[in-house]
Amino acid sequence: MKKYVLGVAILTASLFAKSASAQATNPMIYADVPDMAMIRVGDTYYMSSTTMHMSPGLPIMSSKDLVNWKLVSYAHDILIDNDEMNLLDGKSTYGRGSWASSLRYHNGTYYVSTFAATSGRTHIYTTKNIEKGPWKETSFSPALHDHSLFFDDDGKIYMIYGNKELKLVELKGDLSGIKTDGINQTIIKDSTKPSQAVGNSGLGEGSQLFKLKGKYYLFNITWPNGGMRTVVIHRAEKLTGPWEGRVGLADLGVAQGGLIDKPDGSWYAYLFRDFGAVGRIPYLVPVKWEDGWPVLGTNGKVPETLTLPASNGLVPGIVASDEFTRKQGDSSLPLVWQWNHNPDNTSWSLLDRPGYMRITTKRIDTSFLMARNSLTQRTIGPVSTGVTALDLSHMKDGDFAGLGLLQKNYGLVGVRVDGNRKVVVMINASTGKAVEAQNIIIKQNVVYFKAQCDFTDKKDTADFFYSLDGKTWMPIGTQLKMSYTLPHFMGYRFALFNYATKTAGGYADFNYFRISDRLN
């Protein structure tokens, strides 16, 4: 009998442990997916996010459960064709490009809008098929900061935008600009006011507007002096006001986002948190409704676990390995890849040498940060490893190719060709200044590189390795202390790169890129 009871107890404990482990945990995505906007269409959720200067841009992700997401589309290949986006004439647009987006579904059409200091315009993209496209662009000036696109019940189209002082404008029916004789007014003079219990408050941006049961709800982010990133919610009977506001959430700095409902009638807030070098990472917070107000969190706190399905991991939905093998005639890249700024599409190929990504130099560049055609994808937390194999047989004198971790304070390991010498080099720019930490002469034409990232509890360190056979790994250089810098305004990214410092025309062949959520 005792054995039976003990067996039942063990089985019950095991089932309980499995049940507990089957819950979703925060963060929802441990990777740089900031400025989310979200909708539900039937039983499918869609989310847009910010990738700024990357190409293609304005990523769209889908999910069936709010937890497991996969990239399904980009709204644009090229935001704008200018020197800054093309990394020409010493110019770049790090930290700019397209910013916070608004995502809507209205009368069978999907809309995603963004704005860009790089173009000085507001961009609106539309499609009937959000996963397959095609997307059509309409744009107008000026660039409406952190706007929320809104289709009201009366058929009129609006945007709320601004920082602290929030304005409402009515758009033309074809979305080509602001309607000259439409509503154009300030609706909230100081959107930070509800959070000013201790001194003044900053920000007051990130507008996201919702309408439920005849009332309008407006979400914004604020940052009280001596406090943290905070959610402020305003409510009104009419878009033109008056608006009343209150603090929606002040915990862990989790803020900026909005509301999403499930088919079963439950509600969540999707928000993000600044989390060091990995970037700005999404959280989900349960929502209850009390007296016509959304109440965020569990007793005002962000819960660690959620009554949602467990995550299956970010590989391959958000990041993925790539062997660079393609079917005949297929020259496309998986959606996990984005170029650092606009690429020169004549300078890379998956077909010139089947099974390899070839990056050819077409110009002289001065540094890793200004090199065109660096191919990137996100790092992920709490830890991640990226590995690649490089054939350098056709690199020229002065060429430099390898594997980097892209941010202003970057780190990389690669091969530099110096005359007849091939030198494995590790560069550490932790301080903002690039330092050649170590170099090793090699004799062969194939070399392997590895970068390991540890974002656990904001440890934010990375180590680099090289191998001559792909099996025995040797550390090289010094540990990179990663830091999230505003000039770049995004989490660290793995990057395959090749650039020339003396003569254009050489090329580097990358055999694969493999990513894992372990330090291996």
JSON list of N, CA and C in Angstrom, two decimals, residues 417-458:
[
{"chain": "A", "resi": 417, "resn": "VAL", "atom": "N", "xyz": [43.69, 39.10, -45.59]},
{"chain": "A", "resi": 417, "resn": "VAL", "atom": "CA", "xyz": [44.77, 38.74, -46.51]},
{"chain": "A", "resi": 417, "resn": "VAL", "atom": "C", "xyz": [45.76, 39.89, -46.54]},
{"chain": "A", "resi": 418, "resn": "ASP", "atom": "N", "xyz": [46.99, 39.62, -46.12]},
{"chain": "A", "resi": 418, "resn": "ASP", "atom": "CA", "xyz": [48.08, 40.61, -46.12]},
{"chain": "A", "resi": 418, "resn": "ASP", "atom": "C", "xyz": [49.14, 40.14, -47.10]},
{"chain": "A", "resi": 419, "resn": "GLY", "atom": "N", "xyz": [49.08, 40.64, -48.34]},
{"chain": "A", "resi": 419, "resn": "GLY", "atom": "CA", "xyz": [50.02, 40.17, -49.35]},
{"chain": "A", "resi": 419, "resn": "GLY", "atom": "C", "xyz": [49.81, 38.70, -49.61]},
{"chain": "A", "resi": 420, "resn": "ASN", "atom": "N", "xyz": [50.85, 37.90, -49.34]},
{"chain": "A", "resi": 420, "resn": "ASN", "atom": "CA", "xyz": [50.75, 36.44, -49.51]},
{"chain": "A", "resi": 420, "resn": "ASN", "atom": "C", "xyz": [50.37, 35.74, -48.21]},
{"chain": "A", "resi": 421, "resn": "ARG", "atom": "N", "xyz": [50.14, 36.51, -47.16]},
{"chain": "A", "resi": 421, "resn": "ARG", "atom": "CA", "xyz": [49.80, 35.90, -45.87]},
{"chain": "A", "resi": 421, "resn": "ARG", "atom": "C", "xyz": [48.30, 35.90, -45.63]},
{"chain": "A", "resi": 422, "resn": "LYS", "atom": "N", "xyz": [47.84, 34.84, -44.95]},
{"chain": "A", "resi": 422, "resn": "LYS", "atom": "CA", "xyz": [46.45, 34.75, -44.50]},
{"chain": "A", "resi": 422, "resn": "LYS", "atom": "C", "xyz": [46.49, 34.78, -42.98]},
{"chain": "A", "resi": 423, "resn": "VAL", "atom": "N", "xyz": [45.81, 35.78, -42.41]},
{"chain": "A", "resi": 423, "resn": "VAL", "atom": "CA", "xyz": [45.91, 36.01, -40.97]},
{"chain": "A", "resi": 423, "resn": "VAL", "atom": "C", "xyz": [44.53, 35.97, -40.33]},
{"chain": "A", "resi": 424, "resn": "VAL", "atom": "N", "xyz": [44.37, 35.07, -39.36]},
{"chain": "A", "resi": 424, "resn": "VAL", "atom": "CA", "xyz": [43.14, 35.07, -38.56]},
{"chain": "A", "resi": 424, "resn": "VAL", "atom": "C", "xyz": [43.25, 36.19, -37.53]},
{"chain": "A", "resi": 425, "resn": "VAL", "atom": "N", "xyz": [42.24, 37.05, -37.48]},
{"chain": "A", "resi": 425, "resn": "VAL", "atom": "CA", "xyz": [42.29, 38.26, -36.65]},
{"chain": "A", "resi": 425, "resn": "VAL", "atom": "C", "xyz": [41.04, 38.33, -35.78]},
{"chain": "A", "resi": 426, "resn": "MET", "atom": "N", "xyz": [41.22, 38.73, -34.53]},
{"chain": "A", "resi": 426, "resn": "MET", "atom": "CA", "xyz": [40.07, 39.05, -33.67]},
{"chain": "A", "resi": 426, "resn": "MET", "atom": "C", "xyz": [40.11, 40.54, -33.36]},
{"chain": "A", "resi": 427, "resn": "ILE", "atom": "N", "xyz": [38.99, 41.23, -33.62]},
{"chain": "A", "resi": 427, "resn": "ILE", "atom": "CA", "xyz": [38.86, 42.66, -33.33]},
{"chain": "A", "resi": 427, "resn": "ILE", "atom": "C", "xyz": [37.87, 42.84, -32.19]},
{"chain": "A", "resi": 428, "resn": "ASN", "atom": "N", "xyz": [38.26, 43.63, -31.20]},
{"chain": "A", "resi": 428, "resn": "ASN", "atom": "CA", "xyz": [37.41, 43.91, -30.04]},
{"chain": "A", "resi": 428, "resn": "ASN", "atom": "C", "xyz": [37.19, 45.42, -29.96]},
{"chain": "A", "resi": 429, "resn": "ALA", "atom": "N", "xyz": [35.93, 45.83, -30.10]},
{"chain": "A", "resi": 429, "resn": "ALA", "atom": "CA", "xyz": [35.59, 47.26, -30.03]},
{"chain": "A", "resi": 429, "resn": "ALA", "atom": "C", "xyz": [34.69, 47.54, -28.83]},
{"chain": "A", "resi": 430, "resn": "SER", "atom": "N", "xyz": [34.92, 46.84, -27.73]},
{"chain": "A", "resi": 430, "resn": "SER", "atom": "CA", "xyz": [34.11, 47.03, -26.52]},
{"chain": "A", "resi": 430, "resn": "SER", "atom": "C", "xyz": [34.09, 48.48, -26.07]},
{"chain": "A", "resi": 431, "resn": "THR", "atom": "N", "xyz": [35.19, 49.18, -26.23]},
{"chain": "A", "resi": 431, "resn": "THR", "atom": "CA", "xyz": [35.31, 50.56, -25.75]},
{"chain": "A", "resi": 431, "resn": "THR", "atom": "C", "xyz": [34.80, 51.57, -26.76]},
{"chain": "A", "resi": 432, "resn": "GLY", "atom": "N", "xyz": [34.38, 51.10, -27.93]},
{"chain": "A", "resi": 432, "resn": "GLY", "atom": "CA", "xyz": [33.99, 51.99, -29.00]},
{"chain": "A", "resi": 432, "resn": "GLY", "atom": "C", "xyz": [35.11, 52.22, -29.99]},
{"chain": "A", "resi": 433, "resn": "LYS", "atom": "N", "xyz": [36.31, 51.77, -29.64]},
{"chain": "A", "resi": 433, "resn": "LYS", "atom": "CA", "xyz": [37.47, 51.85, -30.53]},
{"chain": "A", "resi": 433, "resn": "LYS", "atom": "C", "xyz": [37.90, 50.44, -30.90]},
{"chain": "A", "resi": 434, "resn": "ALA", "atom": "N", "xyz": [38.07, 50.18, -32.20]},
{"chain": "A", "resi": 434, "resn": "ALA", "atom": "CA", "xyz": [38.44, 48.85, -32.66]},
{"chain": "A", "resi": 434, "resn": "ALA", "atom": "C", "xyz": [39.89, 48.55, -32.30]},
{"chain": "A", "resi": 435, "resn": "VAL", "atom": "N", "xyz": [40.11, 47.43, -31.59]},
{"chain": "A", "resi": 435, "resn": "VAL", "atom": "CA", "xyz": [41.44, 47.00, -31.17]},
{"chain": "A", "resi": 435, "resn": "VAL", "atom": "C", "xyz": [41.70, 45.60, -31.71]},
{"chain": "A", "resi": 436, "resn": "GLU", "atom": "N", "xyz": [42.82, 45.43, -32.40]},
{"chain": "A", "resi": 436, "resn": "GLU", "atom": "CA", "xyz": [43.21, 44.11, -32.87]},
{"chain": "A", "resi": 436, "resn": "GLU", "atom": "C", "xyz": [43.80, 43.34, -31.70]},
{"chain": "A", "resi": 437, "resn": "ALA", "atom": "N", "xyz": [42.99, 42.43, -31.14]},
{"chain": "A", "resi": 437, "resn": "ALA", "atom": "CA", "xyz": [43.37, 41.76, -29.90]},
{"chain": "A", "resi": 437, "resn": "ALA", "atom": "C", "xyz": [44.35, 40.62, -30.14]},
{"chain": "A", "resi": 438, "resn": "GLN", "atom": "N", "xyz": [44.28, 39.98, -31.31]},
{"chain": "A", "resi": 438, "resn": "GLN", "atom": "CA", "xyz": [45.19, 38.86, -31.60]},
{"chain": "A", "resi": 438, "resn": "GLN", "atom": "C", "xyz": [45.16, 38.58, -33.08]},
{"chain": "A", "resi": 439, "resn": "ASN", "atom": "N", "xyz": [46.29, 38.11, -33.63]},
{"chain": "A", "resi": 439, "resn": "ASN", "atom": "CA", "xyz": [46.31, 37.65, -35.02]},
{"chain": "A", "resi": 439, "resn": "ASN", "atom": "C", "xyz": [47.20, 36.42, -35.13]},
{"chain": "A", "resi": 440, "resn": "ILE", "atom": "N", "xyz": [46.80, 35.49, -35.99]},
{"chain": "A", "resi": 440, "resn": "ILE", "atom": "CA", "xyz": [47.49, 34.20, -36.14]},
{"chain": "A", "resi": 440, "resn": "ILE", "atom": "C", "xyz": [47.59, 33.88, -37.62]},
{"chain": "A", "resi": 441, "resn": "ILE", "atom": "N", "xyz": [48.78, 33.64, -38.11]},
{"chain": "A", "resi": 441, "resn": "ILE", "atom": "CA", "xyz": [48.99, 33.29, -39.51]},
{"chain": "A", "resi": 441, "resn": "ILE", "atom": "C", "xyz": [48.57, 31.84, -39.74]},
{"chain": "A", "resi": 442, "resn": "ILE", "atom": "N", "xyz": [47.81, 31.62, -40.82]},
{"chain": "A", "resi": 442, "resn": "ILE", "atom": "CA", "xyz": [47.43, 30.26, -41.19]},
{"chain": "A", "resi": 442, "resn": "ILE", "atom": "C", "xyz": [47.88, 29.99, -42.62]},
{"chain": "A", "resi": 443, "resn": "LYS", "atom": "N", "xyz": [47.92, 28.72, -43.02]},
{"chain": "A", "resi": 443, "resn": "LYS", "atom": "CA", "xyz": [48.41, 28.33, -44.35]},
{"chain": "A", "resi": 443, "resn": "LYS", "atom": "C", "xyz": [47.30, 27.83, -45.26]},
{"chain": "A", "resi": 444, "resn": "GLN", "atom": "N", "xyz": [46.14, 27.48, -44.70]},
{"chain": "A", "resi": 444, "resn": "GLN", "atom": "CA", "xyz": [45.10, 26.83, -45.49]},
{"chain": "A", "resi": 444, "resn": "GLN", "atom": "C", "xyz": [44.04, 27.80, -45.99]},
{"chain": "A", "resi": 445, "resn": "ASN", "atom": "N", "xyz": [43.18, 27.30, -46.87]},
{"chain": "A", "resi": 445, "resn": "ASN", "atom": "CA", "xyz": [42.18, 28.16, -47.50]},
{"chain": "A", "resi": 445, "resn": "ASN", "atom": "C", "xyz": [40.78, 28.01, -46.92]},
{"chain": "A", "resi": 446, "resn": "VAL", "atom": "N", "xyz": [40.60, 27.09, -45.98]},
{"chain": "A", "resi": 446, "resn": "VAL", "atom": "CA", "xyz": [39.32, 26.94, -45.30]},
{"chain": "A", "resi": 446, "resn": "VAL", "atom": "C", "xyz": [39.54, 27.09, -43.81]},
{"chain": "A", "resi": 447, "resn": "VAL", "atom": "N", "xyz": [38.72, 27.94, -43.18]},
{"chain": "A", "resi": 447, "resn": "VAL", "atom": "CA", "xyz": [38.83, 28.17, -41.74]},
{"chain": "A", "resi": 447, "resn": "VAL", "atom": "C", "xyz": [37.42, 28.32, -41.19]},
{"chain": "A", "resi": 448, "resn": "TYR", "atom": "N", "xyz": [37.29, 27.96, -39.90]},
{"chain": "A", "resi": 448, "resn": "TYR", "atom": "CA", "xyz": [35.99, 27.95, -39.24]},
{"chain": "A", "resi": 448, "resn": "TYR", "atom": "C", "xyz": [35.98, 28.97, -38.11]},
{"chain": "A", "resi": 449, "resn": "PHE", "atom": "N", "xyz": [34.85, 29.63, -37.94]},
{"chain": "A", "resi": 449, "resn": "PHE", "atom": "CA", "xyz": [34.73, 30.66, -36.90]},
{"chain": "A", "resi": 449, "resn": "PHE", "atom": "C", "xyz": [33.50, 30.41, -36.03]},
{"chain": "A", "resi": 450, "resn": "LYS", "atom": "N", "xyz": [33.62, 30.81, -34.77]},
{"chain": "A", "resi": 450, "resn": "LYS", "atom": "CA", "xyz": [32.52, 30.65, -33.83]},
{"chain": "A", "resi": 450, "resn": "LYS", "atom": "C", "xyz": [32.46, 31.85, -32.90]},
{"chain": "A", "resi": 451, "resn": "ALA", "atom": "N", "xyz": [31.23, 32.31, -32.61]},
{"chain": "A", "resi": 451, "resn": "ALA", "atom": "CA", "xyz": [31.00, 33.38, -31.64]},
{"chain": "A", "resi": 451, "resn": "ALA", "atom": "C", "xyz": [29.95, 32.90, -30.64]},
{"chain": "A", "resi": 452, "resn": "GLN", "atom": "N", "xyz": [30.25, 33.04, -29.36]},
{"chain": "A", "resi": 452, "resn": "GLN", "atom": "CA", "xyz": [29.34, 32.63, -28.29]},
{"chain": "A", "resi": 452, "resn": "GLN", "atom": "C", "xyz": [28.91, 33.85, -27.50]},
{"chain": "A", "resi": 453, "resn": "CYS", "atom": "N", "xyz": [27.59, 33.99, -27.29]},
{"chain": "A", "resi": 453, "resn": "CYS", "atom": "CA", "xyz": [27.04, 35.14, -26.57]},
{"chain": "A", "resi": 453, "resn": "CYS", "atom": "C", "xyz": [26.36, 34.68, -25.29]},
{"chain": "A", "resi": 454, "resn": "ASP", "atom": "N", "xyz": [26.61, 35.38, -24.21]},
{"chain": "A", "resi": 454, "resn": "ASP", "atom": "CA", "xyz": [25.97, 35.10, -22.93]},
{"chain": "A", "resi": 454, "resn": "ASP", "atom": "C", "xyz": [25.26, 36.36, -22.44]},
{"chain": "A", "resi": 455, "resn": "PHE", "atom": "N", "xyz": [23.93, 36.34, -22.54]},
{"chain": "A", "resi": 455, "resn": "PHE", "atom": "CA", "xyz": [23.12, 37.48, -22.09]},
{"chain": "A", "resi": 455, "resn": "PHE", "atom": "C", "xyz": [22.44, 37.23, -20.75]},
{"chain": "A", "resi": 456, "resn": "THR", "atom": "N", "xyz": [22.80, 36.13, -20.10]},
{"chain": "A", "resi": 456, "resn": "THR", "atom": "CA", "xyz": [22.15, 35.74, -18.85]},
{"chain": "A", "resi": 456, "resn": "THR", "atom": "C", "xyz": [22.28, 36.86, -17.81]},
{"chain": "A", "resi": 457, "resn": "ASP", "atom": "N", "xyz": [21.12, 37.30, -17.28]},
{"chain": "A", "resi": 457, "resn": "ASP", "atom": "CA", "xyz": [21.13, 38.35, -16.25]},
{"chain": "A", "resi": 457, "resn": "ASP", "atom": "C", "xyz": [21.96, 39.55, -16.67]},
{"chain": "A", "resi": 458, "resn": "LYS", "atom": "N", "xyz": [21.91, 39.88, -17.95]},
{"chain": "A", "resi": 458, "resn": "LYS", "atom": "CA", "xyz": [22.65, 41.01, -18.52]},
{"chain": "A", "resi": 458, "resn": "LYS", "atom": "C", "xyz": [24.17, 40.87, -18.36]}
]
